[in-house]
Amino acid sequence: MTATHQAPPTAWPALPVQTAPGRPPLVLANCGPDAEGWIAYHRGALRDVLANFGTVLVRGLGLRSQEQVAAVFRLFGGELMTEREAFAARERFPSGVYSSSAWPANQPMCMHHELSYALDVPRLMMFAALTAATSGGATGVADAAAVLDALPRPLVERFEREGWVLARNYNEEIGASVADAFGTDDPQAVEAYCRANKIDFQWQPDGGLRTWQRRRAVTVHPVTGRRCWFNQIAFLNEWTMDPDVREFLVESYGPQGLPFTTLFGNGEPVNKGIVELIGEVYTAHTRREAWQPGDLLLVDNIRTAHSREAFEGRREVLVGMAEPMRVSA
């Protein structure tokens, strides 16, 4: 942080928050060229907004580069996390920020909590738009406690009893590779990581890797104490894939060879009807705001799920993860 950031301009006003049905809370920065100074000055107030709402969109920062975004991310969130167990490839830039996950533009990314299948998860997610899509591409958000309350009680109780299982297959042809997910393709290092993180694994004859990890579906927010629906049961399920893609993958690799799918804790498949039901509840609780270049979206990753709409045109949204937190398996 430079000296100019330590001496905030007196012209900066208080931090009014705009709220509207179906949209995330919005703060207008109007900070001119000094986005870093504005974030440094308003960090505490933004923290309060995030604590109150679980998410906030900051508009008017004029973010223009990876380096500037990385500086803003660090000013607000501190040291940035290195991602492990990625479900799709993404680029990590020298500044420490990531590109968005490589996911087909014509397919939405369903609501999820980042890395909710891992043991070490980011409490804070930060997104910054350098380029907005021509149409679509919004990052939706949904309150996890409200989603939990809206889901059928018997379904929630079953997932609370059994947990859920993420089953994955890694190879060089589909989905994330071993190196994408674990940061290395050294078998011994991968096995050590799996053992340390309660992941069952099996190497395949062709050199691919199959893994299973059982996790809790509901967690308690460490500050508010509220119970939150916290998982990727519906997103990383085979029934969220494009039907033609799923059919091709099943024909090519068999039903056990999909890049990912989710199961009940006892190993029973989570069927299409359940996936659709969870998606409907998420849809009913989704808030969205179209990206504008320079926007910053802050998300409490425990309290708030996020998604990505299908889009057209070029879209460049950078991602930062911070405040690692260990959750129980």
Coordinates of C-alpha atoms in Angstrom, one line a residue:
M1 CA 0.0 0.0 0.0
T2 CA 1.4 3.4 -0.9
A3 CA 1.4 6.5 1.3
T4 CA -1.5 7.9 -0.7
H5 CA -3.6 5.0 0.3
Q6 CA -2.9 5.7 4.0
A7 CA -4.2 9.3 3.7
P8 CA -7.8 9.0 2.4
P9 CA -9.3 11.9 0.5
T10 CA -11.9 13.8 2.5
A11 CA -14.0 13.9 -0.7
W12 CA -14.9 10.2 -0.3
P13 CA -18.4 10.0 1.3
A14 CA -19.8 7.4 3.6
L15 CA -20.7 4.0 2.1
P16 CA -24.4 3.9 1.1
V17 CA -25.7 0.5 0.1
Q18 CA -28.4 0.1 -2.6
T19 CA -30.7 -2.9 -2.3
A20 CA -33.4 -4.1 -4.7
P21 CA -35.4 -7.3 -5.0
G22 CA -33.6 -9.9 -7.0
R23 CA -30.3 -8.0 -7.1
P24 CA -27.2 -8.2 -4.8
P25 CA -26.4 -5.2 -2.6
L26 CA -24.6 -2.5 -4.6
V27 CA -22.1 0.1 -3.5
L28 CA -21.0 2.9 -5.9
A29 CA -17.3 3.7 -5.4
N30 CA -16.8 6.7 -7.7
C31 CA -13.2 6.7 -6.7
G32 CA -11.5 8.0 -9.8
P33 CA -8.2 6.3 -10.7
D34 CA -7.4 5.3 -7.1
A35 CA -9.2 2.0 -6.6
E36 CA -6.6 0.7 -4.2
G37 CA -6.9 3.8 -2.0
W38 CA -10.7 3.6 -2.0
I39 CA -10.6 -0.1 -1.0
A40 CA -8.0 0.5 1.7
Y41 CA -10.1 3.3 3.2
H42 CA -13.4 1.5 3.0
R43 CA -12.2 -2.0 3.9
G44 CA -13.9 -2.0 7.3
A45 CA -17.2 -0.6 6.0
L46 CA -17.2 -3.2 3.2
R47 CA -16.5 -5.9 5.7
D48 CA -19.6 -4.8 7.6
V49 CA -21.7 -4.9 4.4
L50 CA -20.4 -8.3 3.6
A51 CA -21.3 -9.5 7.2
N52 CA -24.8 -8.1 6.9
F53 CA -25.7 -9.3 3.4
G54 CA -23.3 -12.2 2.6
T55 CA -22.3 -10.5 -0.7
V56 CA -21.8 -7.0 -2.1
L57 CA -21.1 -5.7 -5.6
V58 CA -18.8 -2.6 -5.8
R59 CA -19.2 -0.6 -9.0
G60 CA -17.1 2.3 -10.1
L61 CA -13.6 1.1 -9.2
G62 CA -12.5 1.1 -12.8
L63 CA -10.4 -2.1 -12.5
R64 CA -8.4 -2.5 -15.7
S65 CA -5.6 -5.1 -15.2
Q66 CA -4.7 -8.3 -13.5
E67 CA -2.1 -6.5 -11.4
Q68 CA -4.5 -3.9 -10.2
V69 CA -7.1 -6.6 -9.4
A70 CA -4.6 -8.6 -7.5
A71 CA -3.6 -5.5 -5.4
V72 CA -7.3 -4.9 -4.6
F73 CA -7.9 -8.5 -3.7
R74 CA -5.0 -8.5 -1.3
L75 CA -6.0 -5.2 0.2
F76 CA -9.4 -6.5 1.0
G77 CA -8.8 -10.2 1.6
G78 CA -5.1 -10.6 2.6
E79 CA -3.0 -13.4 1.2
L80 CA -4.5 -15.3 -1.7
M81 CA -5.1 -19.0 -1.6
T82 CA -3.7 -21.5 -4.1
E83 CA -6.5 -23.7 -5.5
R84 CA -6.3 -27.4 -5.1
E85 CA -8.8 -30.0 -6.4
A86 CA -10.1 -27.8 -9.2
F87 CA -13.0 -29.4 -11.2
A88 CA -12.1 -27.5 -14.4
A89 CA -8.9 -26.0 -15.7
R90 CA -8.2 -22.4 -15.1
E91 CA -5.1 -20.2 -15.5
R92 CA -3.2 -18.9 -12.5
F93 CA -1.5 -15.6 -13.3
P94 CA 1.9 -14.5 -11.7
S95 CA -0.1 -12.0 -9.7
G96 CA -1.8 -14.8 -7.8
V97 CA -5.3 -14.3 -9.3
Y98 CA -7.1 -16.9 -11.4
S99 CA -9.0 -16.8 -14.6
S100 CA -12.6 -18.1 -14.5
S101 CA -12.9 -21.8 -14.8
A102 CA -12.8 -23.2 -18.4
W103 CA -16.5 -24.0 -18.8
P104 CA -18.4 -23.8 -22.1
A105 CA -19.9 -20.4 -22.6
N106 CA -23.2 -21.8 -23.8
Q107 CA -23.7 -23.8 -20.6
P108 CA -24.4 -22.3 -17.2
M109 CA -22.4 -23.1 -14.1
C110 CA -25.0 -24.1 -11.4
M111 CA -25.0 -22.6 -8.0
H112 CA -22.2 -23.9 -5.7
H113 CA -19.9 -23.0 -2.9
E114 CA -16.3 -22.9 -4.1
L115 CA -14.3 -26.0 -3.1
S116 CA -17.1 -27.2 -0.8
Y117 CA -15.9 -30.7 -1.6
A118 CA -12.5 -30.0 -0.1
L119 CA -11.4 -29.8 3.6
D120 CA -9.7 -26.4 3.2
V121 CA -12.2 -23.9 1.7
P122 CA -12.0 -20.2 1.1
R123 CA -14.3 -18.2 3.3
L124 CA -14.0 -15.2 0.9
M125 CA -14.4 -15.2 -2.8
M126 CA -13.6 -12.1 -4.9
F127 CA -14.5 -11.6 -8.5
A128 CA -13.5 -8.7 -10.8
A129 CA -14.7 -8.0 -14.3
L130 CA -12.3 -6.7 -16.8
T131 CA -14.6 -7.4 -19.8
A132 CA -18.3 -8.0 -19.7
A133 CA -20.0 -10.4 -22.0
T134 CA -22.2 -9.1 -24.8
S135 CA -25.2 -10.9 -23.2
G136 CA -25.6 -13.1 -20.2
G137 CA -22.6 -14.1 -18.0
A138 CA -23.9 -12.7 -14.7
T139 CA -22.5 -14.2 -11.5
G140 CA -25.6 -15.0 -9.6
V141 CA -25.7 -15.4 -5.8
A142 CA -28.0 -17.2 -3.3
D143 CA -28.3 -17.2 0.4
A144 CA -27.3 -20.7 1.7
A145 CA -29.3 -20.5 4.9
A146 CA -32.5 -19.6 3.0
V147 CA -31.9 -22.4 0.5
L148 CA -31.5 -24.9 3.3
D149 CA -34.8 -23.7 4.9
A150 CA -36.6 -24.1 1.5
L151 CA -35.4 -27.6 0.7
P152 CA -37.6 -30.5 1.7
R153 CA -36.8 -31.5 5.3
P154 CA -36.6 -35.3 4.6
L155 CA -34.0 -34.7 1.9
V156 CA -31.9 -32.4 4.1
E157 CA -32.1 -34.9 7.0
R158 CA -30.9 -37.7 4.8
F159 CA -27.9 -35.7 3.5
E160 CA -27.2 -34.6 7.1
R161 CA -27.1 -38.3 8.2
E162 CA -25.2 -39.7 5.3
G163 CA -23.3 -36.7 3.8
W164 CA -22.6 -36.7 0.1
V165 CA -19.9 -38.2 -2.1
L166 CA -18.0 -36.6 -5.0
A167 CA -16.8 -39.2 -7.4
R168 CA -14.2 -38.1 -10.0
N169 CA -12.1 -39.5 -12.8
Y170 CA -9.0 -37.7 -13.9
N171 CA -7.3 -38.3 -17.3
E172 CA -5.8 -36.3 -20.1
E173 CA -8.9 -36.3 -22.3
I174 CA -11.8 -35.0 -20.3
G175 CA -12.3 -32.7 -17.3
A176 CA -9.5 -31.5 -15.1
S177 CA -6.2 -33.4 -15.3
V178 CA -4.4 -34.7 -12.2
A179 CA -1.9 -31.8 -12.6
D180 CA -4.8 -29.3 -12.9
A181 CA -6.4 -30.6 -9.7
F182 CA -3.4 -31.4 -7.5
G183 CA -0.7 -29.0 -8.8
T184 CA 1.5 -32.0 -9.6
D185 CA 1.3 -35.2 -11.6
D186 CA 3.8 -37.0 -9.3
P187 CA 1.9 -40.1 -8.1
Q188 CA 3.4 -40.1 -4.7
A189 CA 2.6 -36.5 -4.1
V190 CA -0.9 -37.0 -5.3
E191 CA -1.4 -40.0 -3.0
A192 CA 0.0 -38.1 0.0
Y193 CA -2.4 -35.3 -0.7
C194 CA -5.4 -37.7 -1.0
R195 CA -4.5 -39.4 2.3
A196 CA -4.1 -36.1 4.1
N197 CA -7.4 -34.9 2.8
K198 CA -9.6 -38.0 3.3
I199 CA -9.9 -38.8 -0.3
D200 CA -10.1 -42.5 -1.4
F201 CA -8.2 -43.1 -4.7
Q202 CA -7.5 -45.8 -7.2
W203 CA -5.1 -45.6 -10.2
Q204 CA -6.5 -47.0 -13.4
P205 CA -4.7 -49.3 -15.9
D206 CA -4.5 -46.4 -18.4
G207 CA -2.8 -44.2 -15.9
G208 CA -5.9 -42.2 -15.0
L209 CA -7.0 -41.6 -11.4
R210 CA -10.4 -42.3 -9.8
T211 CA -11.3 -40.7 -6.5
W212 CA -14.1 -40.6 -3.9
Q213 CA -14.6 -38.1 -1.1
R214 CA -17.4 -38.0 1.4
R215 CA -18.3 -34.6 2.8
R216 CA -21.0 -32.9 4.9
A217 CA -23.8 -31.3 3.0
V218 CA -24.6 -28.7 5.7
T219 CA -22.2 -26.6 7.7
V220 CA -22.4 -23.9 10.4
H221 CA -21.2 -20.4 9.6
P222 CA -18.3 -19.6 11.9
V223 CA -19.5 -16.1 12.8
T224 CA -23.3 -16.1 12.6
G225 CA -23.8 -19.7 13.7
R226 CA -26.5 -20.2 11.0
R227 CA -26.7 -23.6 9.3
C228 CA -26.0 -23.3 5.6
W229 CA -26.5 -25.7 2.7
F230 CA -22.9 -26.0 1.7
N231 CA -22.0 -28.4 -1.1
Q232 CA -21.8 -29.1 -4.8
I233 CA -24.3 -31.9 -4.9
A234 CA -26.4 -30.4 -7.7
F235 CA -23.6 -28.7 -9.7
L236 CA -21.1 -31.6 -10.0
N237 CA -23.8 -34.2 -10.7
E238 CA -23.9 -35.9 -14.1
W239 CA -27.5 -34.7 -14.7
T240 CA -26.3 -31.1 -14.9
M241 CA -24.3 -31.9 -17.9
D242 CA -25.6 -31.0 -21.4
P243 CA -27.6 -34.2 -22.3
D244 CA -25.6 -34.7 -25.5
V245 CA -22.3 -34.4 -23.6
R246 CA -23.4 -36.8 -20.9
E247 CA -24.6 -39.3 -23.5
F248 CA -21.3 -39.1 -25.3
L249 CA -19.3 -39.5 -22.1
V250 CA -21.3 -42.5 -20.9
E251 CA -20.8 -44.2 -24.3
S252 CA -17.1 -43.4 -24.4
Y253 CA -16.1 -44.0 -20.7
G254 CA -19.0 -45.9 -19.2
P255 CA -21.3 -44.7 -16.3
Q256 CA -18.4 -45.1 -13.8
G257 CA -15.9 -43.1 -16.0
L258 CA -17.6 -39.7 -16.0
P259 CA -15.3 -36.8 -15.0
F260 CA -17.5 -36.2 -12.0
T261 CA -20.8 -37.0 -10.4
T262 CA -22.3 -37.0 -6.9
L263 CA -23.8 -39.6 -4.7
F264 CA -25.6 -40.0 -1.4
G265 CA -23.2 -40.8 1.5
N266 CA -24.2 -44.5 1.2
G267 CA -23.1 -44.6 -2.5
E268 CA -26.6 -44.4 -4.0
P269 CA -26.7 -42.1 -7.1
V270 CA -28.4 -38.7 -6.7
N271 CA -31.1 -38.9 -9.3
K272 CA -32.1 -36.3 -11.9
G273 CA -35.3 -35.4 -10.0
I274 CA -33.3 -34.4 -6.9
V275 CA -30.8 -32.4 -8.9
E276 CA -33.7 -30.5 -10.6
L277 CA -35.4 -29.9 -7.2
I278 CA -32.3 -28.4 -5.7
G279 CA -31.8 -26.3 -8.9
E280 CA -35.4 -25.0 -8.6
V281 CA -34.8 -23.9 -5.0
Y282 CA -31.6 -22.1 -6.0
T283 CA -33.4 -20.4 -8.9
A284 CA -36.1 -19.1 -6.5
H285 CA -33.4 -17.6 -4.3
T286 CA -31.0 -16.2 -7.0
R287 CA -30.0 -12.6 -7.1
R288 CA -28.1 -11.3 -10.1
E289 CA -26.7 -8.1 -11.6
A290 CA -25.1 -7.9 -15.1
W291 CA -21.4 -7.3 -15.0
Q292 CA -20.0 -3.9 -16.0
P293 CA -16.2 -3.6 -16.7
G294 CA -14.3 -2.7 -13.5
D295 CA -16.9 -4.2 -11.1
L296 CA -15.8 -6.1 -8.0
L297 CA -18.0 -8.8 -6.4
L298 CA -17.3 -9.9 -2.8
V299 CA -18.9 -13.2 -1.6
D300 CA -18.9 -14.9 1.8
N301 CA -18.4 -18.4 0.4
I302 CA -19.9 -20.1 3.4
R303 CA -23.1 -18.1 3.5
T304 CA -23.6 -17.4 -0.2
A305 CA -23.5 -19.7 -3.2
H306 CA -22.6 -18.4 -6.6
S307 CA -23.2 -19.4 -10.2
R308 CA -22.4 -18.2 -13.8
E309 CA -25.0 -17.7 -16.5
A310 CA -24.4 -18.8 -20.1
F311 CA -23.1 -15.9 -22.2
E312 CA -22.2 -14.6 -25.6
G313 CA -19.2 -12.5 -26.5
R314 CA -15.9 -12.1 -24.6
R315 CA -16.0 -12.3 -20.9
E316 CA -13.0 -11.8 -18.6
V317 CA -13.7 -12.2 -14.9
L318 CA -10.8 -12.7 -12.5
V319 CA -11.1 -14.7 -9.3
G320 CA -9.4 -14.5 -6.0
M321 CA -9.8 -16.9 -3.0
A322 CA -8.8 -15.9 0.6
E323 CA -9.3 -16.7 4.3
P324 CA -8.9 -20.4 4.2
M325 CA -11.1 -22.4 6.6
R326 CA -11.0 -26.1 7.5
V327 CA -14.4 -27.8 7.5
S328 CA -15.2 -31.2 8.9
A329 CA -15.5 -34.1 6.5

